[in-house]
Amino acid sequence: VRTMNTPDDFTGPVNLGTTHEITIRELAEEILRLMGSKNTIDFRPSPPDYRPRRCPDITLARDKLGWEPKVSLEDGLKETIGYFRKALA
């Protein structure tokens, strides 16, 4: 919604997310931990263009939209897990 209220010269995708770098494995392990799950992670061969770490560059969001993350990754995951637990109950 905020992008609709920006100057016309602002177009294109905008990265949103945590500024804390995390591996996909760490993210999966954190989700399992927060869910209290005893499941294990099933590792499969990675595709050629696979990037094992994720940390979005939110410079554009910060500079053009005045956006900064206000929720930690852990808290966001907790909220998301809680939402889906209720929605799928």
Coordinates of C-alpha atoms in Angstrom, one line a residue, residues 12-58:
G12 CA 10.0 -2.5 -9.1
P13 CA 10.3 -5.1 -6.4
V14 CA 11.0 -4.2 -2.8
N15 CA 12.7 -6.7 -0.4
L16 CA 11.1 -7.0 3.1
G17 CA 12.4 -9.1 5.9
T18 CA 14.8 -9.4 8.7
T19 CA 18.2 -7.8 8.5
H20 CA 19.7 -10.8 10.4
E21 CA 21.3 -13.3 8.0
I22 CA 20.2 -16.9 8.6
T23 CA 20.7 -20.1 6.8
I24 CA 17.7 -22.1 5.4
R25 CA 18.7 -24.9 7.8
E26 CA 18.7 -22.5 10.8
L27 CA 15.3 -21.2 9.7
A28 CA 13.9 -24.7 9.4
E29 CA 15.4 -25.7 12.8
E30 CA 13.9 -22.6 14.4
I31 CA 10.4 -23.4 13.0
L32 CA 10.6 -26.9 14.4
R33 CA 11.7 -25.6 17.8
L34 CA 8.9 -23.0 18.0
M35 CA 6.4 -25.6 17.0
G36 CA 7.7 -28.1 19.6
S37 CA 8.0 -30.6 16.8
K38 CA 10.0 -33.8 17.0
N39 CA 10.2 -34.0 13.2
T40 CA 13.5 -34.0 11.5
I41 CA 14.7 -32.1 8.5
D42 CA 14.9 -34.1 5.2
F43 CA 17.9 -32.9 3.3
R44 CA 17.8 -33.2 -0.5
P45 CA 20.3 -32.2 -3.2
S46 CA 20.3 -28.5 -3.8
P47 CA 19.5 -27.0 -7.2
P48 CA 22.4 -25.3 -9.1
D49 CA 21.1 -21.8 -8.3
Y50 CA 20.6 -22.5 -4.6
R51 CA 21.7 -19.8 -2.1
P52 CA 22.2 -21.4 1.3
R53 CA 21.9 -18.1 3.2
R54 CA 19.3 -15.4 3.2
C55 CA 19.5 -11.8 4.2
P56 CA 17.4 -9.4 2.1
D57 CA 18.7 -6.0 1.2
I58 CA 16.0 -3.8 2.6

